[in-house]
């Protein structure tokens, strides 16, 4: 299949990175979000990230400008997907929201258009069942930050066709990524393994076994992880971690996946990590320095 026009739905942490990578590789991208301010912020973020690539001589100033000119924005799903060969949905991790979005995409996207979701954990089979083209629905799970991370976890729903899987595998390679195909069970592979580790780190803090920096240092220096689990949770977004753990908990019916009460409290209090300015650490806009949140001292 020949994919040229890509619509990305959701211009948050992941959506702006996905739009960036497709645009940099020559695709025409329509970035869609219900929130116009979020679209402006996303374009500004892509610009800043491209500036960093220019400064490191990874791309030229001309390539930066071409990349930016490959992206347009839209606040309407119906309008923004009507010429798409591929739609990549990267909206908030919420099942009913995603089912509603996929019904809208299915009604407006051309026949033959592939519908992908960047969901971290929600069943691709369930999302596909909300459409009239389940064989064209697939998981295309990019990692954060998208321009840097090599992996794309490809999730085959129950009805996903082999042709669609092969197209998405080849497309991921064209983006300079390494695709890895897995089957559709709660959390797939990446989050089925990562989230219990993050939850256990939060439990260790909650139970007073160690402080934020100690937990992260043990995992960084002891296990050679580039980032500790609490800092990683802040980067992913604590609301996203909470939602994924809920999907694992409900999907497997096993109490070991229940989100730690401290994580539940932090999400309720709006402490969502980097995107809200505070999680386990405090992040000051424009500063690289981060310090442990007062809440745990
Ligand atoms: P985010 O909260 O940063 O952004 C979500 C965006 O979706 C927001 O801009 C919001 O305005 C938009 N949105 C909400 N409802 C919408 C609608 N009806 N139509 C269009 N846009 C809508 O979330 P995120 O961290 O970018 O996560 C997006 C998806 O990517 C989720 O499914 C998440 O599980 C997945 N994911 C996240 C990460 C991560 O590290 N954050 C990594 C991999 C996958």
Coordinates of N, CA, C and O in Angstrom, one line a residue, residues 52-136:
X52 N 16.9 21.6 17.9 CA 17.9 20.8 18.7 C 18.6 19.9 17.7 O 19.8 19.7 17.7
X53 N 17.8 19.3 16.7 CA 18.5 18.4 15.7 C 19.4 19.2 14.8 O 20.4 18.7 14.4
X54 N 19.0 20.4 14.5 CA 19.9 21.3 13.6 C 21.2 21.6 14.4 O 22.3 21.5 13.8
X55 N 21.0 22.0 15.7 CA 22.2 22.3 16.5 C 23.2 21.1 16.6 O 24.4 21.3 16.6
X56 N 22.6 19.9 16.6 CA 23.5 18.7 16.7 C 23.9 18.2 15.3 O 24.5 17.2 15.2
X57 N 23.6 19.0 14.3 CA 23.9 18.7 12.9 C 23.3 17.3 12.4 O 23.8 16.7 11.5
X58 N 22.2 17.0 13.0 CA 21.5 15.7 12.6 C 20.7 16.0 11.3 O 20.6 15.2 10.4
X59 N 20.2 17.3 11.2 CA 19.4 17.7 10.0 C 19.9 19.2 9.7 O 20.5 19.8 10.6
X60 N 19.6 19.6 8.5 CA 20.0 21.0 8.1 C 18.8 21.9 8.4 O 17.7 21.4 8.6
X61 N 19.1 23.2 8.3 CA 18.0 24.2 8.5 C 16.9 24.0 7.4 O 15.7 24.1 7.7
X62 N 17.3 23.7 6.2 CA 16.4 23.4 5.1 C 15.5 22.2 5.4 O 14.3 22.3 5.2
X63 N 16.1 21.2 5.9 CA 15.3 20.0 6.3 C 14.3 20.3 7.4 O 13.1 19.8 7.4
X64 N 14.7 21.2 8.3 CA 13.8 21.6 9.4 C 12.6 22.3 8.8 O 11.4 22.0 9.1
X65 N 12.9 23.3 7.9 CA 11.8 24.0 7.3 C 10.8 23.1 6.5 O 9.6 23.3 6.5
X66 N 11.4 22.2 5.7 CA 10.6 21.2 4.9 C 9.7 20.4 5.9 O 8.5 20.2 5.6
X67 N 10.3 20.0 7.0 CA 9.5 19.2 7.9 C 8.3 20.0 8.4 O 7.2 19.5 8.5
X68 N 8.6 21.2 8.9 CA 7.5 22.0 9.4 C 6.4 22.3 8.3 O 5.2 22.3 8.6
X69 N 6.9 22.5 7.1 CA 5.9 22.7 6.0 C 5.1 21.5 5.6 O 4.1 21.6 5.0
X70 N 5.6 20.3 6.1 CA 4.8 19.1 5.8 C 3.6 18.9 6.8 O 2.9 17.9 6.7
X71 N 3.5 19.8 7.8 CA 2.5 19.6 8.8 C 1.4 20.7 8.7 O 1.8 21.9 8.8
X72 N 0.2 20.3 8.7 CA -0.9 21.3 8.9 C -1.8 20.8 10.1 O -1.6 19.6 10.5
X73 N -2.6 21.7 10.6 CA -3.3 21.3 11.8 C -4.8 21.5 11.5 O -5.2 22.2 10.6
X74 N -5.6 20.8 12.3 CA -7.1 20.8 12.1 C -7.7 20.5 13.5 O -7.2 19.7 14.2
X75 N -8.9 21.1 13.8 CA -9.6 20.8 15.0 C -10.7 19.9 14.8 O -11.4 19.5 15.7
X76 N -10.9 19.4 13.5 CA -12.0 18.5 13.2 C -11.5 17.2 12.7 O -10.7 17.1 11.8
X77 N -12.0 16.1 13.4 CA -11.6 14.8 12.9 C -12.2 14.5 11.6 O -11.4 14.1 10.6
X78 N -13.5 14.8 11.4 CA -14.1 14.5 10.1 C -13.4 15.2 8.9 O -13.2 14.5 7.9
X79 N -13.0 16.4 9.1 CA -12.3 17.1 8.0 C -10.9 16.7 7.9 O -10.4 16.5 6.8
X80 N -10.2 16.4 9.0 CA -8.8 16.1 9.0 C -8.4 14.8 8.5 O -7.2 14.5 8.2
X81 N -9.3 13.8 8.5 CA -9.0 12.5 8.0 C -9.5 12.1 6.7 O -9.2 11.0 6.1
X82 N -10.2 13.1 6.0 CA -10.9 12.7 4.8 C -10.0 12.3 3.6 O -10.4 11.6 2.7
X83 N -8.7 12.8 3.7 CA -7.8 12.4 2.6 C -6.7 11.4 3.1 O -5.7 11.2 2.4
X84 N -6.9 10.9 4.3 CA -5.8 10.1 4.9 C -5.6 8.7 4.3 O -6.6 8.0 4.0
X85 N -4.4 8.3 4.1 CA -4.1 6.9 3.8 C -3.9 6.1 5.1 O -4.0 4.9 5.1
X86 N -3.4 6.8 6.1 CA -3.2 6.2 7.4 C -3.6 7.2 8.5 O -3.3 8.4 8.4
X87 N -4.4 6.8 9.5 CA -4.6 7.6 10.7 C -3.9 7.0 11.9 O -4.1 5.8 12.1
X88 N -3.2 7.8 12.6 CA -2.6 7.3 13.9 C -3.2 8.1 15.0 O -3.1 9.3 15.1
X89 N -4.0 7.4 15.8 CA -4.7 8.0 16.9 C -3.8 8.0 18.2 O -3.3 7.0 18.5
X90 N -3.6 9.2 18.7 CA -2.8 9.4 19.9 C -3.4 10.3 20.9 O -2.8 11.2 21.4
X91 N -4.8 10.1 21.1 CA -5.5 10.9 22.1 C -5.4 10.3 23.4 O -4.8 9.2 23.6
X92 N -6.0 11.0 24.4 CA -6.0 10.5 25.8 C -6.3 9.1 26.0 O -7.2 8.5 25.3
X93 N -5.6 8.4 26.9 CA -5.8 7.0 27.2 C -7.1 6.7 27.9 O -7.1 6.6 29.2
X94 N -8.2 6.7 27.2 CA -9.5 6.4 27.8 C -10.3 5.6 26.8 O -10.5 6.0 25.7
X95 N -10.8 4.5 27.3 CA -11.4 3.5 26.3 C -12.6 4.2 25.6 O -12.7 4.1 24.4
X96 N -13.6 4.8 26.4 CA -14.8 5.2 25.7 C -14.5 6.4 24.8 O -15.0 6.5 23.7
X97 N -13.5 7.2 25.1 CA -13.1 8.3 24.2 C -12.5 7.7 22.9 O -12.8 8.2 21.8
X98 N -11.6 6.7 23.1 CA -11.0 6.1 21.8 C -12.1 5.5 21.0 O -12.0 5.6 19.7
X99 N -13.1 4.8 21.6 CA -14.1 4.1 20.8 C -14.9 5.1 20.0 O -15.2 5.0 18.8
X100 N -15.2 6.3 20.7 CA -15.9 7.3 20.0 C -15.1 7.9 18.9 O -15.6 8.2 17.7
X101 N -13.8 8.2 19.1 CA -12.9 8.7 18.1 C -12.8 7.8 16.9 O -12.9 8.2 15.7
X102 N -12.7 6.5 17.1 CA -12.6 5.5 16.0 C -13.9 5.4 15.2 O -13.9 5.2 14.0
X103 N -15.1 5.6 15.9 CA -16.3 5.7 15.1 C -16.3 6.9 14.2 O -16.7 6.8 13.0
X104 N -15.8 8.0 14.7 CA -15.7 9.2 13.8 C -14.8 9.0 12.7 O -15.1 9.4 11.6
X105 N -13.6 8.4 13.0 CA -12.6 8.3 11.9 C -13.2 7.3 10.8 O -13.1 7.6 9.6
X106 N -13.8 6.2 11.3 CA -14.3 5.2 10.4 C -15.4 5.8 9.4 O -15.4 5.5 8.2
X107 N -16.2 6.8 10.0 CA -17.2 7.4 9.1 C -16.6 8.4 8.1 O -17.2 8.6 7.1
X108 N -15.5 8.9 8.4 CA -14.9 10.0 7.5 C -13.7 9.6 6.7 O -13.5 10.2 5.6
X109 N -13.0 8.6 7.1 CA -11.7 8.3 6.4 C -12.1 7.5 5.1 O -13.0 6.7 5.0
X110 N -11.2 7.6 4.0 CA -11.5 6.9 2.8 C -11.4 5.4 2.9 O -10.8 4.9 3.9
X111 N -12.1 4.7 2.0 CA -12.0 3.2 2.0 C -10.5 2.9 1.8 O -9.8 3.6 1.0
X112 N -10.0 1.9 2.5 CA -8.6 1.5 2.3 C -7.7 2.1 3.2 O -6.5 1.7 3.4
X113 N -8.1 3.2 3.9 CA -7.3 3.9 4.9 C -7.0 3.0 6.1 O -8.0 2.3 6.6
X114 N -5.8 2.9 6.6 CA -5.5 2.1 7.7 C -5.7 2.9 9.0 O -5.3 4.1 9.0
X115 N -6.3 2.3 10.0 CA -6.6 3.0 11.3 C -5.7 2.5 12.4 O -5.9 1.3 12.8
X116 N -4.7 3.2 12.8 CA -3.8 2.8 13.9 C -4.0 3.5 15.2 O -4.4 4.7 15.2
X117 N -3.8 2.8 16.3 CA -3.9 3.5 17.6 C -2.5 3.4 18.3 O -1.9 2.4 18.2
X118 N -2.1 4.5 18.9 CA -0.9 4.5 19.7 C -1.2 4.1 21.1 O -0.3 4.3 22.0
X119 N -2.3 3.6 21.4 CA -2.7 3.2 22.8 C -1.6 2.4 23.5 O -0.9 1.6 22.8
X120 N -1.4 2.7 24.8 CA -0.4 1.9 25.5 C -0.9 0.6 26.0 O -0.2 -0.3 26.4
X121 N -2.3 0.5 26.1 CA -2.8 -0.8 26.7 C -4.2 -1.2 26.3 O -4.6 -2.3 26.5
X122 N -4.9 -0.3 25.7 CA -6.4 -0.6 25.4 C -6.4 -1.6 24.2 O -5.7 -1.5 23.3
X123 N -7.4 -2.5 24.4 CA -7.5 -3.6 23.4 C -7.7 -3.1 22.0 O -8.7 -2.4 21.7
X124 N -6.9 -3.5 21.1 CA -7.0 -3.2 19.6 C -8.2 -3.9 19.1 O -8.9 -3.3 18.2
X125 N -8.5 -5.1 19.6 CA -9.7 -5.8 19.1 C -11.0 -5.1 19.4 O -11.9 -5.0 18.6
X126 N -11.0 -4.5 20.7 CA -12.1 -3.7 21.1 C -12.3 -2.5 20.3 O -13.4 -2.1 19.8
X127 N -11.2 -1.8 20.0 CA -11.2 -0.5 19.2 C -11.7 -0.9 17.8 O -12.6 -0.2 17.2
X128 N -11.2 -2.0 17.2 CA -11.5 -2.4 15.9 C -13.0 -2.7 15.8 O -13.6 -2.4 14.7
X129 N -13.6 -3.3 16.8 CA -15.0 -3.7 16.8 C -15.9 -2.5 16.8 O -17.1 -2.6 16.4
X130 N -15.4 -1.3 17.1 CA -16.2 -0.1 17.0 C -16.3 0.4 15.6 O -16.9 1.4 15.4
X131 N -15.5 -0.2 14.7 CA -15.5 0.3 13.3 C -16.1 -0.7 12.4 O -16.4 -1.9 12.8
X132 N -16.3 -0.3 11.1 CA -16.8 -1.3 10.1 C -15.7 -1.8 9.3 O -15.9 -2.4 8.2
X133 N -14.4 -1.6 9.7 CA -13.3 -2.2 9.0 C -12.2 -2.8 10.0 O -11.1 -2.4 10.0
X134 N -12.7 -3.8 10.8 CA -11.7 -4.3 11.8 C -10.4 -4.8 11.3 O -9.4 -4.8 11.9
X135 N -10.5 -5.3 10.0 CA -9.2 -5.9 9.5 C -8.2 -4.8 9.2 O -7.0 -5.1 9.0
X136 N -8.6 -3.5 9.1 CA -7.7 -2.4 8.8 C -7.3 -1.7 10.1 O -6.7 -0.6 10.0

